[in-house]
PDB file of C-alpha atoms and ligand atoms in Angstrom:
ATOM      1  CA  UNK A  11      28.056 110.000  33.677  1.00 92.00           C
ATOM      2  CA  UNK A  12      30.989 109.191  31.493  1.00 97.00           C
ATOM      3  CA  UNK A  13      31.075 106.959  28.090  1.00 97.00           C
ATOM      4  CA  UNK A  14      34.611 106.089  27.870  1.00 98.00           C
ATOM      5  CA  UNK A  15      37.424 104.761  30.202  1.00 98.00           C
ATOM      6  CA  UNK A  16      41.383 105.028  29.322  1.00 98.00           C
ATOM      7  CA  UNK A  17      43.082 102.602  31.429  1.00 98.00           C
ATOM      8  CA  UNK A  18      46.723 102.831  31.881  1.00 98.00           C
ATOM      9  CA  UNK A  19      48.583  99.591  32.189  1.00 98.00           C
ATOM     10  CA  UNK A  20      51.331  99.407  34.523  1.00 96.00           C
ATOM     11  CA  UNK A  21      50.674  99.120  38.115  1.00 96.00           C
ATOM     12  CA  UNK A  22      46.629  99.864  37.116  1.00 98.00           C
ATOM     13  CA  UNK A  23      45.594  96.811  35.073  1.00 98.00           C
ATOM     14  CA  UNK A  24      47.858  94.530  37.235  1.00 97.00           C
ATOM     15  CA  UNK A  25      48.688  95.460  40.687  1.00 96.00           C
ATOM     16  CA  UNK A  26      52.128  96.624  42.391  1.00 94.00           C
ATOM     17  CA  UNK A  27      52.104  94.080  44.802  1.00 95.00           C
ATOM     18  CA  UNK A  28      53.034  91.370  41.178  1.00 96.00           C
ATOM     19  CA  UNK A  29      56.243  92.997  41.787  1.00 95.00           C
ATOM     20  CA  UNK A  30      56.378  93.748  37.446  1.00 95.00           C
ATOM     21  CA  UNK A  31      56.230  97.406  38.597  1.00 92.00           C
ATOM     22  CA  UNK A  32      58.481  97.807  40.810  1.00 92.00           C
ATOM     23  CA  UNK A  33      61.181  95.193  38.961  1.00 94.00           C
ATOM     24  CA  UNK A  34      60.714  97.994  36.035  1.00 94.00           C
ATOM     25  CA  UNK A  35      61.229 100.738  38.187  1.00 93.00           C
ATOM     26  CA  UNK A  36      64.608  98.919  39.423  1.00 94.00           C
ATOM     27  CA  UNK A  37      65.874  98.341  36.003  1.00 95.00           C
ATOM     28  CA  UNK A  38      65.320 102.169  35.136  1.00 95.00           C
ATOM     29  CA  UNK A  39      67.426 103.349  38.028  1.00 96.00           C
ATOM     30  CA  UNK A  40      70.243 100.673  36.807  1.00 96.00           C
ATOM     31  CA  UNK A  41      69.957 102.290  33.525  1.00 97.00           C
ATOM     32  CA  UNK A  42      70.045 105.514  34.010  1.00 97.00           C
ATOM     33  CA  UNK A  43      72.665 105.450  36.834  1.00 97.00           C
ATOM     34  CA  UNK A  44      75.388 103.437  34.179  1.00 96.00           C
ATOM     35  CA  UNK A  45      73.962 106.225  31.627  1.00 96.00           C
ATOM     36  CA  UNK A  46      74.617 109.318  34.186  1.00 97.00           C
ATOM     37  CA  UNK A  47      77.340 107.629  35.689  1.00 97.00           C
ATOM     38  CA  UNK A  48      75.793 108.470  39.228  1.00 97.00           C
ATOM     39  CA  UNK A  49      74.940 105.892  41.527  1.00 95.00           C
ATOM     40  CA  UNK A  50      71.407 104.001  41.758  1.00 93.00           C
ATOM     41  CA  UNK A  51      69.939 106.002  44.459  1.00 94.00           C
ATOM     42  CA  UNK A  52      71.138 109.074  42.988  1.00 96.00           C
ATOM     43  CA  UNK A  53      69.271 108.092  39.349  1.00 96.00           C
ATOM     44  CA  UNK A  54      65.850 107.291  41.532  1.00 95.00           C
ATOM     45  CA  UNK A  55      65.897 110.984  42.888  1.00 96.00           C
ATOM     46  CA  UNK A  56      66.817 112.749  39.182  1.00 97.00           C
ATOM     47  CA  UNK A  57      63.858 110.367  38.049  1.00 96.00           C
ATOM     48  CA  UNK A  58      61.254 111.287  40.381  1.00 93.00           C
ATOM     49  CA  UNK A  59      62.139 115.028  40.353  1.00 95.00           C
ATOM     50  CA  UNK A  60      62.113 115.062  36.742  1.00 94.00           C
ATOM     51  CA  UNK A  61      59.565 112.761  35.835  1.00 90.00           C
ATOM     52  CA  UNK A  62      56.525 114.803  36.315  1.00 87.00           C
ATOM     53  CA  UNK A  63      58.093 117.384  33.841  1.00 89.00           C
ATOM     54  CA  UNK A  64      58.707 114.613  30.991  1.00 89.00           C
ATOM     55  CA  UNK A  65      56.264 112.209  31.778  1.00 86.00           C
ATOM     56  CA  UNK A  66      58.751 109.616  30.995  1.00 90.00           C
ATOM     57  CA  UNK A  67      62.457 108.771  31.811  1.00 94.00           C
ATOM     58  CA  UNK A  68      62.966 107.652  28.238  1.00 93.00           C
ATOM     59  CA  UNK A  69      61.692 111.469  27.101  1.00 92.00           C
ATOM     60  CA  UNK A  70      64.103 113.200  29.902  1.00 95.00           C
ATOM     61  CA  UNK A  71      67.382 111.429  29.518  1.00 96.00           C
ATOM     62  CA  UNK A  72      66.094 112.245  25.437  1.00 94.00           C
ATOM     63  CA  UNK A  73      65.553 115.934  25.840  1.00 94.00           C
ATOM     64  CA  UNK A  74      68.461 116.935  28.824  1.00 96.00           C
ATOM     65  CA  UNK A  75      71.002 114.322  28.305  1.00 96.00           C
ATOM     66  CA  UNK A  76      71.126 113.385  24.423  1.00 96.00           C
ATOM     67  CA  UNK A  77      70.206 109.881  24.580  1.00 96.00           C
ATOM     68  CA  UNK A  78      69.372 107.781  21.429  1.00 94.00           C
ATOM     69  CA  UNK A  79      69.246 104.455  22.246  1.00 92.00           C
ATOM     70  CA  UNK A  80      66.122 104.471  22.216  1.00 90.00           C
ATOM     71  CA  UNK A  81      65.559 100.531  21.500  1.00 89.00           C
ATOM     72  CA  UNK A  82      68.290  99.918  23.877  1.00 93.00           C
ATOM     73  CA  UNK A  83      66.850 101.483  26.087  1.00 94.00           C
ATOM     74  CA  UNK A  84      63.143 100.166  26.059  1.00 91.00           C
ATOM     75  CA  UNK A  85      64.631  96.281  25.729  1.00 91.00           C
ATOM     76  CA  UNK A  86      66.593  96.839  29.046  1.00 93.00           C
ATOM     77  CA  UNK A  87      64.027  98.284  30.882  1.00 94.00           C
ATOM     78  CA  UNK A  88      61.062  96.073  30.201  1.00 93.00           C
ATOM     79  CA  UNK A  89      61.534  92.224  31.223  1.00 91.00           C
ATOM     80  CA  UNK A  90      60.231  89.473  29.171  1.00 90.00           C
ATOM     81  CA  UNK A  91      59.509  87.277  31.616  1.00 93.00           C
ATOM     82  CA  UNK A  92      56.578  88.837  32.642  1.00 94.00           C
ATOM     83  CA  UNK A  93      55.181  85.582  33.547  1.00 94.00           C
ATOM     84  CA  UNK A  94      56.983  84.945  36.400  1.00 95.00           C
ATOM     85  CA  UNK A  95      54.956  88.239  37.346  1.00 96.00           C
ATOM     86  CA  UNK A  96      51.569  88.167  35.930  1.00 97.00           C
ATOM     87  CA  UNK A  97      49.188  85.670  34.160  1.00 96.00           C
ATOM     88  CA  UNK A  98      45.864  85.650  32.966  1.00 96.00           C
ATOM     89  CA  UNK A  99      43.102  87.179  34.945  1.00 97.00           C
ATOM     90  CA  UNK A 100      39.457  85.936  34.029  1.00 97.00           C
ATOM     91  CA  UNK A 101      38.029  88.522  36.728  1.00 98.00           C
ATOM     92  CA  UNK A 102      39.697  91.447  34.883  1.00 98.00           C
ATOM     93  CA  UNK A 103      38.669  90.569  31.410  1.00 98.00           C
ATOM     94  CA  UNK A 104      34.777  89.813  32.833  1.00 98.00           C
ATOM     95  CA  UNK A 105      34.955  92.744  34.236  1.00 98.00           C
ATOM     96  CA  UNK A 106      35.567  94.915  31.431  1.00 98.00           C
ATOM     97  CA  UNK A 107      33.744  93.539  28.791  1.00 97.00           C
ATOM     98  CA  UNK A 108      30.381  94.108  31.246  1.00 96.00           C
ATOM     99  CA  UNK A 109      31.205  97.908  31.078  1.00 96.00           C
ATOM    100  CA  UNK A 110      28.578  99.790  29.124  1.00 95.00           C
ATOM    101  CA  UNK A 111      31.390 102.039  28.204  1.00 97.00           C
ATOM    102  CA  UNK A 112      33.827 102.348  25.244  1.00 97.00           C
ATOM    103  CA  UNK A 113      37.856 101.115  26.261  1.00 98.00           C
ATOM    104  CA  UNK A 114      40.764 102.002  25.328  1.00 98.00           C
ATOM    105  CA  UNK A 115      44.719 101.672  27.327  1.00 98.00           C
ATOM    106  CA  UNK A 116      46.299 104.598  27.152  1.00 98.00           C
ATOM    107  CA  UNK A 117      50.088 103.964  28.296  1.00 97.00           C
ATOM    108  CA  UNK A 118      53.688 105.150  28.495  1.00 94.00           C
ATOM    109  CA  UNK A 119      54.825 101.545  27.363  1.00 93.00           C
ATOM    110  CA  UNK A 120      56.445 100.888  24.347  1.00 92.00           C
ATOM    111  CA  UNK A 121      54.101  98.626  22.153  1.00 94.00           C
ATOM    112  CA  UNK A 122      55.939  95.366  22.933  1.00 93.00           C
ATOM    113  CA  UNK A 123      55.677  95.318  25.841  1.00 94.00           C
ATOM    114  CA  UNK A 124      51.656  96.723  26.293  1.00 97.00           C
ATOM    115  CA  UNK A 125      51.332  93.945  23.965  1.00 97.00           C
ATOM    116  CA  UNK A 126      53.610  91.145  26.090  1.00 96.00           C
ATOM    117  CA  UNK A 127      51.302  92.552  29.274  1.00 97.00           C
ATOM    118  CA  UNK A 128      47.847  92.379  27.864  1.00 98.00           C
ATOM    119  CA  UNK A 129      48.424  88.725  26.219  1.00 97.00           C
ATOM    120  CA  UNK A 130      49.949  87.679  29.236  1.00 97.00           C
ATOM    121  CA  UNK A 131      47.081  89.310  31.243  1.00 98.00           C
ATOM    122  CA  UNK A 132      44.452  87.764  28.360  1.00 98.00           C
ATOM    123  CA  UNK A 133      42.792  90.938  27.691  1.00 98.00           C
ATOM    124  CA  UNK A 134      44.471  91.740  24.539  1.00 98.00           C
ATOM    125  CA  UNK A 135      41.502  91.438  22.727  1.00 98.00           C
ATOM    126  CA  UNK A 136      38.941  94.018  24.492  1.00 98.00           C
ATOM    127  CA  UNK A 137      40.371  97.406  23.446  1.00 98.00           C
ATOM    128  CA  UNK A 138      39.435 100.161  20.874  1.00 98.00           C
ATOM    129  CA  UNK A 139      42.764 101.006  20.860  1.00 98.00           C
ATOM    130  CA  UNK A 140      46.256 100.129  22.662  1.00 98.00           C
ATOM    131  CA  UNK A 141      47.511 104.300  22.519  1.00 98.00           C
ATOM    132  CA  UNK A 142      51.200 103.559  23.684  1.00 97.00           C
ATOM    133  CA  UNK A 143      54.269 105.660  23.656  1.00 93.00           C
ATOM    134  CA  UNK A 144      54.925 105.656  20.120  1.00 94.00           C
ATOM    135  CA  UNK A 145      50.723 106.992  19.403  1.00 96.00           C
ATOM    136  CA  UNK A 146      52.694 110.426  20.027  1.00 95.00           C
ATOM    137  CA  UNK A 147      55.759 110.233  19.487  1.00 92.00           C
ATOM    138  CA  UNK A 148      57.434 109.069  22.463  1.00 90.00           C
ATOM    139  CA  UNK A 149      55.390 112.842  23.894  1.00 92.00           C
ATOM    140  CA  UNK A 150      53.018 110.505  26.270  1.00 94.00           C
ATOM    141  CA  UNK A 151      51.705 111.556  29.304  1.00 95.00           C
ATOM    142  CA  UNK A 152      50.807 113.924  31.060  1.00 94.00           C
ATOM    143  CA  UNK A 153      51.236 116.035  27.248  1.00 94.00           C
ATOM    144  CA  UNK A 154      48.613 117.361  26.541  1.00 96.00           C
ATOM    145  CA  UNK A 155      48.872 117.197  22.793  1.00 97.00           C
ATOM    146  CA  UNK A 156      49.029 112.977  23.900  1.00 97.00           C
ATOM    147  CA  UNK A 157      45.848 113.812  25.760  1.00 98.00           C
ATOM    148  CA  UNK A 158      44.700 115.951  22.885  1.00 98.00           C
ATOM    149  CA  UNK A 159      45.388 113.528  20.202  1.00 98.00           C
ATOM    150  CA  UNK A 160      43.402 110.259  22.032  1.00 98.00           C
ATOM    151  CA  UNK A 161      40.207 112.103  22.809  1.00 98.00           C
ATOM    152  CA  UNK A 162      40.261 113.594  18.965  1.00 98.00           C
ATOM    153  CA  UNK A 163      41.037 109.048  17.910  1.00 98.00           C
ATOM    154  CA  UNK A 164      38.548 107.916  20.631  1.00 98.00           C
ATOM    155  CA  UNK A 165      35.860 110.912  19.423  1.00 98.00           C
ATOM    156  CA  UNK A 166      35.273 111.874  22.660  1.00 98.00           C
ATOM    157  CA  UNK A 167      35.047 115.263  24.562  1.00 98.00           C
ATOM    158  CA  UNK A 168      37.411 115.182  28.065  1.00 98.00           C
ATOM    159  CA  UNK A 169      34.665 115.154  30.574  1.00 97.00           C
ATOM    160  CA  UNK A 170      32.879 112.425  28.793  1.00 97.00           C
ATOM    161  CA  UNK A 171      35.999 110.270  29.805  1.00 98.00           C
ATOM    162  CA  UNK A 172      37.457 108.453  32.974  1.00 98.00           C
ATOM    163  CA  UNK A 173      41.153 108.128  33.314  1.00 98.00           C
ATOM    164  CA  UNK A 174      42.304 105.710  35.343  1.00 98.00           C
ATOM    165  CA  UNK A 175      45.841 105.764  36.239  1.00 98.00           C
ATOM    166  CA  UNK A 176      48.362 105.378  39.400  1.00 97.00           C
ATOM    167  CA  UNK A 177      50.742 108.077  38.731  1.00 95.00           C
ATOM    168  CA  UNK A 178      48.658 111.358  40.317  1.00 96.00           C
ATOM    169  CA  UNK A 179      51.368 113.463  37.940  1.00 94.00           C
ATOM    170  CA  UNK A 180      49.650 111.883  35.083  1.00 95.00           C
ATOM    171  CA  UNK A 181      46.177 112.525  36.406  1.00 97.00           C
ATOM    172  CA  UNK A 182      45.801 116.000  37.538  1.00 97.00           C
ATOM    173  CA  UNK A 183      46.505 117.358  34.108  1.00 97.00           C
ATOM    174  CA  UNK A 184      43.878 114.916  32.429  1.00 98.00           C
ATOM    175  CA  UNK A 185      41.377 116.365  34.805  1.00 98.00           C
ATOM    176  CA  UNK A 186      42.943 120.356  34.064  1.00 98.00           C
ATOM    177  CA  UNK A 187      41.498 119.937  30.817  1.00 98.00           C
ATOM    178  CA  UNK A 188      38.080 118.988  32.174  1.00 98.00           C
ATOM    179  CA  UNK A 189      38.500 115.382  32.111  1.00 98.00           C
ATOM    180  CA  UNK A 190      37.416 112.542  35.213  1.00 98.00           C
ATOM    181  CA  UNK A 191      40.267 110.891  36.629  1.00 98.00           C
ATOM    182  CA  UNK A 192      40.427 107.740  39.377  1.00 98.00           C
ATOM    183  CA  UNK A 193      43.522 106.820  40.874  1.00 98.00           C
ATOM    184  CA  UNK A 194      44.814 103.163  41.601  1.00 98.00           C
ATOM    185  CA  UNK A 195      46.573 104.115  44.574  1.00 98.00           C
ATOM    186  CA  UNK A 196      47.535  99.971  45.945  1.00 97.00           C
ATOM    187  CA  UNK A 197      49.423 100.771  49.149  1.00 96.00           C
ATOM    188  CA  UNK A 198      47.409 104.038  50.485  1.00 96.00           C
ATOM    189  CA  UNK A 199      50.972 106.204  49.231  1.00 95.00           C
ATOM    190  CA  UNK A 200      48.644 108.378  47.782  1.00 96.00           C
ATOM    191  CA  UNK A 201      45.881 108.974  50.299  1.00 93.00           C
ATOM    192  CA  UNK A 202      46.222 112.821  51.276  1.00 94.00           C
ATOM    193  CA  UNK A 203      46.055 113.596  47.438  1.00 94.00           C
ATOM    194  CA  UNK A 204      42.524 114.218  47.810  1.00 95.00           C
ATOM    195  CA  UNK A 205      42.330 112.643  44.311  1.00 97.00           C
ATOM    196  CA  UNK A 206      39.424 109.657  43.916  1.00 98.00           C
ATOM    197  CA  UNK A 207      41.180 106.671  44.330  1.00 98.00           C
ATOM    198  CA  UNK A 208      40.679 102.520  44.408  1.00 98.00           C
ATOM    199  CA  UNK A 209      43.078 100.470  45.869  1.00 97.00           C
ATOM    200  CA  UNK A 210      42.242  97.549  42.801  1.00 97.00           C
ATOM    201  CA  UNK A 211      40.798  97.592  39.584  1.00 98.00           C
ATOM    202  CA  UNK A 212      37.947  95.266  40.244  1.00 98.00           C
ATOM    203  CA  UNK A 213      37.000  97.587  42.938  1.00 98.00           C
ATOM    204  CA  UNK A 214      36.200  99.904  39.944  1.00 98.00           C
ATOM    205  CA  UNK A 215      32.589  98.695  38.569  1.00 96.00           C
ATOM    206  CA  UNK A 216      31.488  99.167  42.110  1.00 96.00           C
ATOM    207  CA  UNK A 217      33.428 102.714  42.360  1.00 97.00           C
ATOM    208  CA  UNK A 218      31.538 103.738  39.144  1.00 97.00           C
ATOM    209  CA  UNK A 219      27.834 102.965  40.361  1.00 95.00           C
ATOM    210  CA  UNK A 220      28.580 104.137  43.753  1.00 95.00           C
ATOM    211  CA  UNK A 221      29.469 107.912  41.520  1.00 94.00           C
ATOM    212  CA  UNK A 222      26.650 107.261  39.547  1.00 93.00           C
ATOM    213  CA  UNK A 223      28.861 107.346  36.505  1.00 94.00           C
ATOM    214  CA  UNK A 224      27.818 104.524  34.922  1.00 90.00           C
ATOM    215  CA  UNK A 225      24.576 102.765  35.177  1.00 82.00           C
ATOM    216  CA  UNK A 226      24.912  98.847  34.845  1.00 72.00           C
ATOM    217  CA  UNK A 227      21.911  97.059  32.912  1.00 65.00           C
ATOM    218  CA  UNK A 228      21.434  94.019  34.706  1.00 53.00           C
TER     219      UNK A 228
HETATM  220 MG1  LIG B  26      51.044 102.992  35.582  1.00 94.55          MG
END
């Protein structure tokens, strides 16, 4: 059983397939290629090889390449026309204010755009707590003093809580320190993980009976 669920956003809360993702991903090639001064394709191998080490590209091109535009860089990256991406999503917001489980988001997101996402989304309203990249100082996941620092806010002991994320990098670690993890793995990319996976989020109150980690009161 489990009494509390950290959702990340990106790619979990709204699906690849809206395109938001991947337009994000896109824009942090283009910036860290014109930062590196190496070509697009180039910056989307540095970033995946180095992105399970720092969690985030913001924290690597930080830490191994002195950046500090940091505001610069989170405005580039994140669009603000999300809308012509997402919108609001009645299903989603039913469905998690019928779990019998504290929420919270837990994301890598600057707080402008978690915020620009769950408006837009019109779940804004149905969190504990929005823990985004700033909770820790930019030191998100998969940190474990990030990890560390939301059970300790959220009062919660790791294996009392389900993380549900699409990055496995982010996940494995989360379950190392005896948390539950479920990964939103959209396209099957995932699949010989061996990690617990849904391909949407509504599949998820159905996922959690099915575990017997929740029991619905109906
Ligand atoms: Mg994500």
């Amino acid at each position: 059983m489990i009494d509390y669920i950290l959702f990340d956003m990106d790619n979990t809360l709204y699906p690849e397939s809206s395109g938001l993702g991947p337009a994000m991903r896109d824009r942090m090639n283009a910036f860290t290629a014109d930062f590196l001064k190496v070509s697009p394709e180039r910056a989307q191998e540095l970033r995946r090889k180095y992105l399970p080490v720092y969690g985030t590209t913001l924290r690597w091109l930080q830490q191994c390449h002195g950046l500090e535009a940091v505001h610069r860089f989170m405005d580039e990256v994140h669009p603000k026309n999300i809308h012509a991406y997402i919108g609001k999503n009645p299903g989603l917001r039913r469905m998690i204010e019928d779990l019998p489980v504290g929420v919270s988001v837990l994301t890598n997101s600057p707080p402008e755009h978690a915020e620009r996402i769950l408006s837009e989304l019109g779940i804004e309203d149905l969190f504990d707590h929005v823990f985004d990249i700033t909770f820790n100082d930019y030191n998100g996941k998969p940190y474990e003093s990030c990890f560390t620092k939301v059970l300790s806010t959220v009062a919660m002991e790791a294996h009392q809580v389900l993380l549900v994320d699409d990055v496995p990098d982010y996940l494995i670690p989360f379950r190392d320190l005896g948390g539950q993890i479920l990964l939103m793995d959209e396209t099957g990319r995932h699949r010989d993980s061996g990690l617990p996976s849904i391909r949407e989020i509504l599949e998820l109150p159905d996922y959690l009976m099915e575990h017997q980690l929740i029991s619905f009161q109906r």
